[in-house]
GROMACS .gro file of C-alpha atoms in nm:
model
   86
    1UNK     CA    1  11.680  22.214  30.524
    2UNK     CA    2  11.762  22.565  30.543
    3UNK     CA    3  11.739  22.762  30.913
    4UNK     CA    4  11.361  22.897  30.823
    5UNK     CA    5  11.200  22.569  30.775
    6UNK     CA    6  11.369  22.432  31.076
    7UNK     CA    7  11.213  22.649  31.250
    8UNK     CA    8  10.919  22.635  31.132
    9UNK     CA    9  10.893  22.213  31.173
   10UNK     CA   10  11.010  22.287  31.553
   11UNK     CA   11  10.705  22.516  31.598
   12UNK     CA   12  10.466  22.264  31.416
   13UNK     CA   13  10.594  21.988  31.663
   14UNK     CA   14  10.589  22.194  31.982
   15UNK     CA   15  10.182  22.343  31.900
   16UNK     CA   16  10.113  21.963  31.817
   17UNK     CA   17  10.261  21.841  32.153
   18UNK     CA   18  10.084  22.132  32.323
   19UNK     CA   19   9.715  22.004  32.230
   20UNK     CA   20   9.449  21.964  32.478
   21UNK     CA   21   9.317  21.663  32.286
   22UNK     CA   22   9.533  21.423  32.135
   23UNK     CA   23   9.397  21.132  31.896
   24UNK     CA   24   9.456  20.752  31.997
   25UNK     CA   25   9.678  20.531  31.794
   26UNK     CA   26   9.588  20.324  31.529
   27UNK     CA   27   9.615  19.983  31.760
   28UNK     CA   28   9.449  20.183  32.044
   29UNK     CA   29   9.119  20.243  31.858
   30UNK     CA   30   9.152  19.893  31.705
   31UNK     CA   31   9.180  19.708  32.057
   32UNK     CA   32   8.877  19.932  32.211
   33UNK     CA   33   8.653  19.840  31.961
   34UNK     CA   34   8.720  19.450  31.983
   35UNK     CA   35   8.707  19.413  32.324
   36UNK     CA   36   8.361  19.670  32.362
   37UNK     CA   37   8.185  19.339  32.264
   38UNK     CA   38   8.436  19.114  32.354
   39UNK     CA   39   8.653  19.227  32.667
   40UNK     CA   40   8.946  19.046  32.725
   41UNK     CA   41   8.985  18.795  33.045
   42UNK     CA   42   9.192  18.886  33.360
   43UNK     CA   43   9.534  18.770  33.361
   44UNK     CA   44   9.669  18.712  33.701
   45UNK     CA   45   9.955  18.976  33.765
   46UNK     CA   46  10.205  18.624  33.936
   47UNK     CA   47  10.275  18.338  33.766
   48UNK     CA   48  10.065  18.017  33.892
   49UNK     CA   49  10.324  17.841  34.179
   50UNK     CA   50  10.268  17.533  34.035
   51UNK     CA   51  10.452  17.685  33.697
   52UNK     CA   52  10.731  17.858  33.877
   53UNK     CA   53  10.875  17.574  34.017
   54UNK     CA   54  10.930  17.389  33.722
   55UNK     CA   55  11.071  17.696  33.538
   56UNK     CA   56  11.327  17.752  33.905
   57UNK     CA   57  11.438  17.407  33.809
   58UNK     CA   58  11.467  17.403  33.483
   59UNK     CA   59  11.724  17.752  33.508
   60UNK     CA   60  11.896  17.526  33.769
   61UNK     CA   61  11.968  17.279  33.526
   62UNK     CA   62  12.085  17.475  33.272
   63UNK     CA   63  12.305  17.629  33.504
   64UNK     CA   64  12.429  17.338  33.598
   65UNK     CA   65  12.536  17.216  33.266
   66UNK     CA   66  12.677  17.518  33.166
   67UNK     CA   67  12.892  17.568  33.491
   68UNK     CA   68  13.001  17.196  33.397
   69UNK     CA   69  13.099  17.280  33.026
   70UNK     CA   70  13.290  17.549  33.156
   71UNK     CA   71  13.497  17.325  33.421
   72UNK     CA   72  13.516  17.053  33.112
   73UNK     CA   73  13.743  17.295  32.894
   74UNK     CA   74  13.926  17.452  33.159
   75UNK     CA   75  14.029  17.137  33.245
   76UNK     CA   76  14.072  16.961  32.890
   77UNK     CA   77  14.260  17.332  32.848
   78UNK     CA   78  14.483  17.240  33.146
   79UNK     CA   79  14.538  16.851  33.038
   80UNK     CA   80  14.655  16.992  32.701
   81UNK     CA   81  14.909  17.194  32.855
   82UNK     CA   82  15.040  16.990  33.075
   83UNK     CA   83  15.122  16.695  32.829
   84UNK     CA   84  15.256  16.966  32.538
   85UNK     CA   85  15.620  16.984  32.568
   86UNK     CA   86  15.818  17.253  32.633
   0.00000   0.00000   0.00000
């Protein structure tokens, strides 16, 4: 592009950011009219307890096991080592 219509794209972008009104997106004016006859339901901003304390335990588990394949090949690591002559 040469200099001139660089310019000229910069002052097309900065009067378009500049306006008073600006037109909603495509998905915006979608989702407005759907849910003018149809609004959607409230969803609570918290998970439900009874759903959090499965998920606590489940990421304790998983923990868990991975903390325990870690120790596993440090020590199979170690093992090997130890019986490999030097």
């Amino acid at each position: 592009m040469s200099e001139r219509d660089e310019h000229e794209r910069e002052f097309d972008l900065k009067w378009a950011d500049d306006a008073e009104h600006k037109e909603p997106s495509a998905r915006a004016r979608m989702l407005a009219a759907r849910w003018k006859d149809n609004p959607p339901a409230p969803v609570p901003f918290r998970a439900d307890p009874d759903h959090a304390g499965s998920r606590r335990r489940s990421s304790w588990i998983s923990t868990a096991v991975i903390l325990g394949c870690v120790a596993a090949v440090i020590l199979l690591l170690g093992y090997i080592n130890f019986r490999a002559p030097y």
